[in-house]
């Protein structure tokens, strides 16, 4: 089992609900449409048939339903190996090559990039999921949507932008622009919905303050944040909302899955999983044991579409708290309480503690006067340590250092190494931040 420190447990709030209710609802997730989809996939897909050790003639809806819980999980490294064995795309892509017309890949930050091809139908499924997210986030045809980054080879912004066009929204690409130019565009074009990362939202807030510009006065309706934990980290969100106003919407997706969740406008911190798009499960990331009731663990997703590259019990590497609690908005499906709490591979073990970077980020962003930070985990046999580099104003530095020492000591019972840096000495990132380094 994963053991969480008391500080982590306080941050990862666990709600109470009925275990039997959870199990009944989970059974209902394997709907006839889901089973029909996977019956069709497994009949054609040699990768999954080898994995499940089943012949095409033995696949049926009842067989899938009866055996689903014993199907082996699919991992990213397994798909990477499959692409090495059947280059370049792997035979988990099983349609004829001419049926695909889209190429994307993952960042490769944890090994070789994973390549994904999409067929026309698969792409339409991804866009339809975005349209459900727009509806849950309250985005309307009259809204003006801004996508500030270059889209690169990753799936997210391409699908979001095309869904915006499909929804009939006036859509603005902003790749390759400076932050100042983007701020001018937001004002001149009366943009009211922005898709960005929490790190860049903080960066834009910093630039706007330097310009004497109040972002709260721009008439913005929604700030859709994704790509890294942040919108769900209380102190980080507070900082973002101080600049932008209470318009933050947390969202998550990945190239492997497309968009998956969006925060409901009725319940802050509750991210609904797109209905009829995924079946979600949670496992202990160490024992791989499926968790049968509300708990924190690694999110496992089975897709309900995108037939050209479907995912069956795919280990996302995201630590989440999966719930089935009914939301006041009427949503009665699966949700993630608190969004993506962390990445499973980011947890570090230090001096008797299991520590997640998002928990540390919450602590650092809780302390006024810390302008930016970087944390380095130096791992060595018997003498690992954490180094905090923090940017502060010179007048505040000693006071802030003492405050951070106290916060870390009371949570983890060790004295941290803290280095004070002058303002603007740490890099500001577009897209995801690199505030946590392991060496
Ligand atoms: Zn809701």
Coordinates of C-alpha atoms and ligand atoms in Angstrom, one line a residue:
X1 CA 0.0 0.0 0.0
X2 CA 1.0 3.6 -0.5
X3 CA 1.6 5.4 2.7
X4 CA 0.8 9.0 2.8
X5 CA 2.3 11.4 5.3
X6 CA -0.1 13.2 7.6
X7 CA 0.6 16.4 5.7
X8 CA -0.3 14.7 2.4
X9 CA -3.5 13.3 3.9
X10 CA -4.5 16.7 5.0
X11 CA -4.0 18.0 1.5
X12 CA -5.6 15.1 -0.3
X13 CA -9.0 15.4 1.4
X14 CA -10.8 12.1 1.5
X15 CA -14.6 12.2 1.4
X16 CA -16.9 9.6 3.0
X17 CA -19.4 7.7 0.9
X18 CA -21.0 4.3 0.7
X19 CA -18.9 1.4 -0.5
X20 CA -21.8 -0.7 -1.7
X21 CA -23.2 2.2 -3.7
X22 CA -19.7 2.5 -5.3
X23 CA -19.6 -1.2 -6.3
X24 CA -23.1 -1.1 -7.8
X25 CA -22.4 2.0 -9.8
X26 CA -19.1 0.4 -11.0
X27 CA -20.9 -2.6 -12.3
X28 CA -23.2 -0.4 -14.3
X29 CA -20.2 1.3 -16.1
X30 CA -19.6 -1.8 -18.2
X31 CA -22.6 -0.9 -20.4
X32 CA -23.7 -2.7 -23.4
X33 CA -22.2 0.0 -25.6
X34 CA -18.9 -0.3 -23.9
X35 CA -18.9 -4.1 -24.2
X36 CA -19.9 -3.8 -27.9
X37 CA -17.1 -1.4 -28.6
X38 CA -14.5 -3.7 -27.0
X39 CA -15.9 -6.8 -28.6
X40 CA -15.3 -5.2 -31.9
X41 CA -11.8 -4.0 -31.0
X42 CA -10.7 -7.3 -29.5
X43 CA -11.9 -9.3 -32.5
X44 CA -9.6 -7.2 -34.7
X45 CA -6.7 -6.1 -32.4
X46 CA -3.8 -8.7 -32.2
X47 CA -2.0 -6.6 -29.5
X48 CA -4.8 -6.9 -27.0
X49 CA -5.6 -10.5 -27.9
X50 CA -1.9 -11.5 -27.2
X51 CA -2.0 -9.5 -24.0
X52 CA -5.3 -11.1 -22.8
X53 CA -4.4 -14.5 -24.2
X54 CA -7.6 -14.9 -26.1
X55 CA -8.4 -16.0 -29.6
X56 CA -10.6 -13.9 -31.8
X57 CA -13.3 -16.6 -31.8
X58 CA -13.6 -16.5 -28.0
X59 CA -14.2 -12.8 -27.6
X60 CA -17.7 -11.9 -26.6
X61 CA -19.5 -9.2 -24.6
X62 CA -20.2 -11.6 -21.8
X63 CA -16.6 -12.9 -21.8
X64 CA -15.4 -9.2 -21.5
X65 CA -17.9 -8.5 -18.7
X66 CA -17.0 -11.6 -16.7
X67 CA -13.2 -11.2 -17.1
X68 CA -12.8 -7.4 -17.1
X69 CA -11.4 -7.2 -13.6
X70 CA -8.7 -9.8 -14.3
X71 CA -7.5 -8.1 -17.5
X72 CA -3.9 -7.1 -17.1
X73 CA -3.3 -3.4 -17.0
X74 CA -1.7 -1.7 -20.0
X75 CA 1.4 0.5 -19.3
X76 CA 3.1 3.2 -21.2
X77 CA 6.3 1.2 -21.4
X78 CA 4.4 -1.8 -22.8
X79 CA 3.1 0.4 -25.7
X80 CA 6.6 1.8 -26.2
X81 CA 7.9 -1.8 -26.4
X82 CA 5.1 -2.7 -28.8
X83 CA 6.2 0.2 -31.1
X84 CA 9.8 -1.1 -31.0
X85 CA 8.7 -4.6 -31.8
X86 CA 6.3 -3.5 -34.6
X87 CA 7.9 -0.2 -35.8
X88 CA 7.1 2.5 -36.1
X89 CA 3.5 2.6 -34.6
X90 CA 3.1 -0.7 -32.9
X91 CA 0.2 -3.1 -33.7
X92 CA -2.0 -1.6 -31.0
X93 CA -2.7 0.6 -34.0
X94 CA -4.6 -2.0 -36.0
X95 CA -6.4 -0.2 -38.7
X96 CA -5.0 0.0 -42.2
X97 CA -2.4 2.8 -42.4
X98 CA -4.4 4.7 -45.0
X99 CA -7.3 5.0 -42.5
X100 CA -5.2 7.2 -40.3
X101 CA -4.7 10.9 -41.0
X102 CA -3.4 12.4 -37.8
X103 CA -0.1 11.9 -36.0
X104 CA 0.8 13.0 -32.4
X105 CA 3.3 12.0 -29.8
X106 CA 3.9 12.3 -26.1
X107 CA 6.7 14.5 -24.8
X108 CA 9.1 11.6 -24.1
X109 CA 10.0 13.0 -20.7
X110 CA 9.8 9.5 -19.3
X111 CA 11.5 7.6 -22.1
X112 CA 10.9 7.3 -25.8
X113 CA 8.0 9.4 -27.1
X114 CA 4.9 7.3 -27.6
X115 CA 3.4 7.7 -31.1
X116 CA -0.3 8.0 -31.7
X117 CA -2.2 7.9 -35.0
X118 CA -5.9 8.9 -35.3
X119 CA -8.5 8.0 -37.9
X120 CA -11.2 10.4 -38.9
X121 CA -13.7 8.7 -36.6
X122 CA -11.3 8.6 -33.7
X123 CA -10.6 12.3 -34.1
X124 CA -14.3 13.1 -34.2
X125 CA -14.7 11.2 -30.9
X126 CA -11.9 13.3 -29.3
X127 CA -13.7 16.5 -30.5
X128 CA -17.0 15.3 -29.2
X129 CA -15.4 14.8 -25.8
X130 CA -14.2 18.4 -25.9
X131 CA -17.7 19.6 -26.7
X132 CA -19.0 17.8 -23.6
X133 CA -16.2 19.6 -21.6
X134 CA -17.3 23.0 -23.1
X135 CA -20.8 22.3 -22.0
X136 CA -19.8 21.4 -18.5
X137 CA -17.5 24.4 -18.3
X138 CA -20.3 26.7 -19.5
X139 CA -18.6 27.8 -22.8
X140 CA -21.0 29.1 -25.4
X141 CA -20.9 29.8 -29.1
X142 CA -20.7 33.6 -28.4
X143 CA -17.4 33.1 -26.4
X144 CA -14.0 34.0 -27.8
X145 CA -11.4 31.4 -27.1
X146 CA -7.7 32.0 -26.9
X147 CA -5.0 29.3 -27.1
X148 CA -1.7 31.0 -26.2
X149 CA 0.9 28.3 -27.1
X150 CA 2.3 26.7 -30.1
X151 CA 0.6 23.4 -30.5
X152 CA 3.6 21.2 -31.1
X153 CA 3.2 17.4 -31.6
X154 CA 1.0 17.0 -28.5
X155 CA -2.7 16.3 -28.9
X156 CA -4.3 18.6 -26.4
X157 CA -4.3 22.0 -28.1
X158 CA -5.0 20.7 -31.6
X159 CA -8.2 19.0 -30.4
X160 CA -9.2 21.9 -28.1
X161 CA -8.8 24.4 -31.0
X162 CA -10.7 22.2 -33.5
X163 CA -13.4 21.6 -31.0
X164 CA -13.6 25.4 -30.5
X165 CA -14.1 25.8 -34.3
X166 CA -16.7 23.0 -34.3
X167 CA -18.6 24.8 -31.4
X168 CA -18.7 27.9 -33.6
X169 CA -16.6 30.0 -31.2
X170 CA -14.3 32.7 -32.5
X171 CA -10.9 31.0 -32.0
X172 CA -7.5 32.7 -31.6
X173 CA -4.1 30.9 -31.8
X174 CA -1.3 32.7 -29.9
X175 CA 1.8 30.6 -30.4
X176 CA 5.1 32.4 -30.9
X177 CA 3.9 35.7 -29.3
X178 CA 5.4 37.4 -26.3
X179 CA 3.3 37.6 -23.2
X180 CA 2.9 41.3 -23.7
X181 CA 1.6 40.8 -27.2
X182 CA -0.8 38.1 -26.0
X183 CA -2.1 40.5 -23.3
X184 CA -2.7 43.1 -25.9
X185 CA -4.6 40.6 -28.1
X186 CA -6.8 39.5 -25.2
X187 CA -7.8 43.1 -24.7
X188 CA -8.1 44.2 -28.4
X189 CA -10.1 41.1 -29.4
X190 CA -12.3 40.9 -26.3
X191 CA -11.2 37.4 -25.7
X192 CA -13.0 35.9 -22.7
X193 CA -11.9 32.3 -22.4
X194 CA -8.2 31.3 -22.2
X195 CA -6.7 27.8 -22.2
X196 CA -3.3 27.6 -20.5
X197 CA -1.2 26.0 -17.8
X198 CA -1.2 27.1 -14.1
X199 CA 2.5 28.1 -14.4
X200 CA 1.8 30.4 -17.4
X201 CA -1.3 31.9 -15.7
X202 CA 1.0 32.9 -12.8
X203 CA 3.5 34.3 -15.3
X204 CA 0.9 36.3 -17.1
X205 CA -0.2 37.6 -13.7
X206 CA 3.3 38.8 -13.0
X207 CA 3.7 40.5 -16.4
X208 CA 0.3 42.2 -16.0
X209 CA 1.2 43.5 -12.6
X210 CA 4.5 44.9 -14.0
X211 CA 2.4 46.7 -16.6
X212 CA -0.1 48.0 -14.1
X213 CA -2.8 46.0 -15.8
X214 CA -5.6 44.5 -13.7
X215 CA -6.6 41.2 -15.3
X216 CA -9.8 41.1 -13.3
X217 CA -11.0 44.1 -15.2
X218 CA -10.7 42.5 -18.7
X219 CA -14.2 40.8 -18.6
X220 CA -12.8 37.3 -18.7
X221 CA -15.3 34.4 -18.2
X222 CA -13.1 31.3 -17.8
X223 CA -9.5 30.4 -17.4
X224 CA -9.2 26.7 -18.4
X225 CA -6.1 25.3 -16.7
X226 CA -4.4 21.9 -17.5
X227 CA -1.0 20.3 -18.2
X228 CA 0.2 20.1 -14.6
X229 CA -1.1 20.2 -11.0
X230 CA -1.9 23.8 -10.0
X231 CA -5.5 24.7 -10.4
X232 CA -6.2 22.0 -7.8
X233 CA -3.4 23.0 -5.4
X234 CA -5.2 25.4 -2.9
X235 CA -2.4 27.9 -2.4
X236 CA -1.5 28.0 -6.1
X237 CA -5.1 28.5 -7.1
X238 CA -5.5 31.3 -4.6
X239 CA -2.5 33.0 -6.2
X240 CA -3.9 32.6 -9.7
X241 CA -7.4 33.8 -8.6
X242 CA -5.9 36.8 -6.9
X243 CA -4.7 37.9 -10.3
X244 CA -7.5 36.7 -12.6
X245 CA -10.6 36.5 -10.4
X246 CA -12.6 33.4 -9.5
X247 CA -12.8 32.1 -13.1
X248 CA -10.4 29.1 -12.9
X249 CA -11.6 25.8 -14.3
X250 CA -9.4 22.7 -13.8
X251 CA -9.2 20.2 -16.6
X252 CA -7.0 17.3 -17.5
X253 CA -6.2 15.1 -20.5
X254 CA -3.2 13.5 -22.2
X255 CA -2.1 12.6 -25.6
X256 CA -2.8 8.9 -24.9
X257 CA -6.5 9.6 -24.0
X258 CA -7.5 13.0 -25.3
X259 CA -9.5 15.2 -22.9
X260 CA -10.7 13.3 -19.8
X261 CA -12.1 15.6 -17.1
X262 CA -13.3 19.1 -16.4
X263 CA -14.1 20.8 -13.1
X264 CA -17.8 21.4 -12.6
X265 CA -19.0 25.0 -12.2
X266 CA -21.3 23.8 -9.4
X267 CA -18.7 22.1 -7.2
X268 CA -15.2 23.6 -6.9
X269 CA -12.5 21.0 -7.0
X270 CA -14.7 18.2 -8.4
X271 CA -13.7 17.1 -11.9
X272 CA -16.2 15.1 -13.9
X273 CA -15.0 12.3 -16.1
X274 CA -16.6 12.7 -19.5
X275 CA -19.6 10.3 -19.4
X276 CA -19.7 7.5 -21.9
X277 CA -16.1 8.2 -22.9
X278 CA -14.1 6.3 -20.3
X279 CA -14.4 3.7 -17.6
X280 CA -12.1 4.8 -14.7
X281 CA -10.6 2.6 -12.0
X282 CA -8.1 3.3 -9.2
X283 CA -5.3 1.0 -8.3
X284 CA -2.5 1.0 -5.7
X285 CA 0.5 2.0 -7.8
X286 CA 2.8 -0.3 -5.9
X287 CA 0.8 -3.5 -5.4
X288 CA -1.4 -2.9 -8.5
X289 CA -4.4 -4.0 -6.5
X290 CA -7.6 -2.5 -7.6
X291 CA -9.2 -0.3 -5.0
X292 CA -12.8 -1.2 -4.5
X293 CA -14.0 1.9 -2.8
X294 CA -13.2 5.6 -2.6
X295 CA -9.5 6.0 -2.1
X296 CA -6.5 7.7 -3.5
X297 CA -4.5 5.8 -6.0
X298 CA -3.4 5.6 -9.7
X299 CA -6.0 6.4 -12.3
X300 CA -6.6 3.6 -14.8
X301 CA -8.7 4.4 -17.9
X302 CA -10.4 2.3 -20.5
X303 CA -11.5 4.3 -23.5
X304 CA -14.9 4.0 -25.0
X305 CA -14.0 5.2 -28.5
X306 CA -11.0 6.2 -30.7
X307 CA -11.1 2.7 -32.1
X308 CA -7.9 3.2 -34.1
X309 CA -5.8 3.3 -30.9
X310 CA -8.0 2.2 -28.0
X311 CA -6.8 1.9 -24.4
X312 CA -7.8 -0.9 -22.2
X313 CA -7.1 -0.5 -18.4
X314 CA -4.4 2.0 -19.2
X315 CA -2.2 3.1 -16.2
X316 CA -2.1 6.9 -16.5
X317 CA 0.5 7.4 -13.8
X318 CA -1.7 10.1 -12.3
X319 CA -2.6 9.9 -8.6
X320 CA -6.2 10.7 -8.1
X321 CA -9.2 10.4 -5.7
X322 CA -12.0 8.7 -7.7
X323 CA -15.5 9.2 -6.5
X324 CA -19.1 8.5 -7.7
X325 CA -20.6 11.2 -5.6
X326 CA -23.7 12.9 -7.1
X327 CA -23.0 16.6 -8.0
X328 CA -25.6 19.3 -7.5
X329 CA -25.3 20.0 -11.3
X330 CA -27.0 16.6 -11.8
X331 CA -23.9 14.7 -12.9
X332 CA -24.0 11.2 -11.5
X333 CA -21.0 9.6 -13.1
X334 CA -17.4 9.2 -12.1
X335 CA -15.4 12.2 -10.8
X336 CA -12.0 13.1 -9.5
X337 CA -12.0 14.9 -6.2
X338 CA -9.2 17.4 -6.3
X339 CA -8.2 16.7 -9.9
X340 CA -4.7 15.2 -10.5
X341 CA -3.1 15.2 -7.1
X342 CA 0.3 14.2 -8.4
X343 CA 2.2 11.9 -10.7
X344 CA 2.9 8.4 -9.3
X345 CA 6.6 8.6 -10.2
X346 CA 7.1 12.0 -8.6
X347 CA 6.7 10.7 -5.0
X348 CA 10.0 10.9 -3.2
X349 CA 11.0 9.1 0.0
X350 CA 13.0 11.2 2.4
X351 CA 13.8 10.8 6.1
X352 CA 10.8 8.6 6.7
X353 CA 8.4 10.6 4.6
X354 CA 6.6 10.0 1.3
X355 CA 6.5 13.5 -0.2
X356 CA 4.7 14.7 -3.3
X357 CA 5.8 17.8 -5.1
X358 CA 2.3 19.2 -5.2
X359 CA 2.2 19.1 -1.4
X360 CA 5.4 21.1 -1.3
X361 CA 4.1 23.5 -3.9
X362 CA 1.0 24.1 -1.8
X363 CA 3.3 25.0 1.2
X364 CA 5.5 27.3 -0.8
X365 CA 2.6 29.1 -2.5
X366 CA 1.0 29.6 0.9
X367 CA 3.9 31.8 2.0
X368 CA 3.5 35.4 0.8
X369 CA 6.7 36.8 -0.5
X370 CA 8.0 33.7 -2.3
X371 CA 8.0 34.9 -5.9
X372 CA 9.2 31.7 -7.6
X373 CA 10.9 28.5 -6.4
X374 CA 12.8 25.4 -7.5
X375 CA 13.2 22.2 -5.4
X376 CA 16.0 19.8 -6.1
X377 CA 15.9 16.3 -4.6
X378 CA 19.4 14.9 -4.3
X379 CA 19.3 11.2 -3.9
X380 CA 22.2 9.3 -2.6
X381 CA 22.7 6.2 -0.5
X382 CA 21.8 7.1 3.1
X383 CA 22.1 10.9 2.7
X384 CA 19.4 12.2 0.4
X385 CA 18.3 15.8 0.8
X386 CA 15.9 18.5 -0.5
X387 CA 17.2 21.9 -1.6
X388 CA 14.8 24.8 -1.8
X389 CA 15.8 27.7 -4.0
X390 CA 13.4 30.6 -3.5
X391 CA 13.1 34.0 -5.0
X392 CA 12.1 36.8 -2.6
X393 CA 12.4 40.5 -2.3
X394 CA 15.6 41.3 -0.4
X395 CA 13.8 43.0 2.4
X396 CA 11.7 39.9 3.2
X397 CA 14.3 37.1 2.6
X398 CA 15.3 36.2 6.2
X399 CA 11.8 36.2 7.5
X400 CA 10.5 34.1 4.7
X401 CA 13.4 31.6 5.1
X402 CA 12.5 31.2 8.8
X403 CA 8.9 30.7 7.9
X404 CA 9.6 28.1 5.3
X405 CA 11.9 26.2 7.7
X406 CA 9.2 26.0 10.2
X407 CA 6.5 24.8 7.8
X408 CA 8.8 22.0 6.4
X409 CA 10.0 21.0 9.9
X410 CA 6.6 20.8 11.4
X411 CA 5.3 18.7 8.4
X412 CA 8.2 16.3 7.8
X413 CA 10.4 16.6 10.9
X414 CA 13.6 17.6 9.2
X415 CA 15.4 20.9 8.6
X416 CA 15.4 21.8 4.9
X417 CA 18.3 23.4 2.9
X418 CA 17.1 26.8 1.7
X419 CA 18.9 29.1 -0.7
X420 CA 17.7 32.7 -1.2
X421 CA 17.8 34.0 -4.8
X422 CA 17.3 37.5 -6.1
X423 CA 14.0 38.4 -8.0
X424 CA 13.9 37.1 -11.6
X425 CA 16.8 34.7 -11.3
X426 CA 14.7 31.5 -11.8
X427 CA 13.3 30.6 -15.3
X428 CA 9.6 31.3 -16.0
X429 CA 8.1 28.6 -18.2
X430 CA 5.5 28.6 -20.8
X431 CA 3.6 25.3 -20.7
X432 CA 4.6 23.1 -17.8
X433 CA 6.9 24.3 -15.1
X434 CA 10.2 22.6 -14.1
X435 CA 10.1 23.4 -10.4
X436 CA 11.0 19.9 -9.2
X437 CA 14.3 18.3 -10.2
X438 CA 15.6 14.9 -9.1
X439 CA 19.3 14.2 -9.4
Ligands
LIG1 ZN1 -21.2 18.9 -11.4

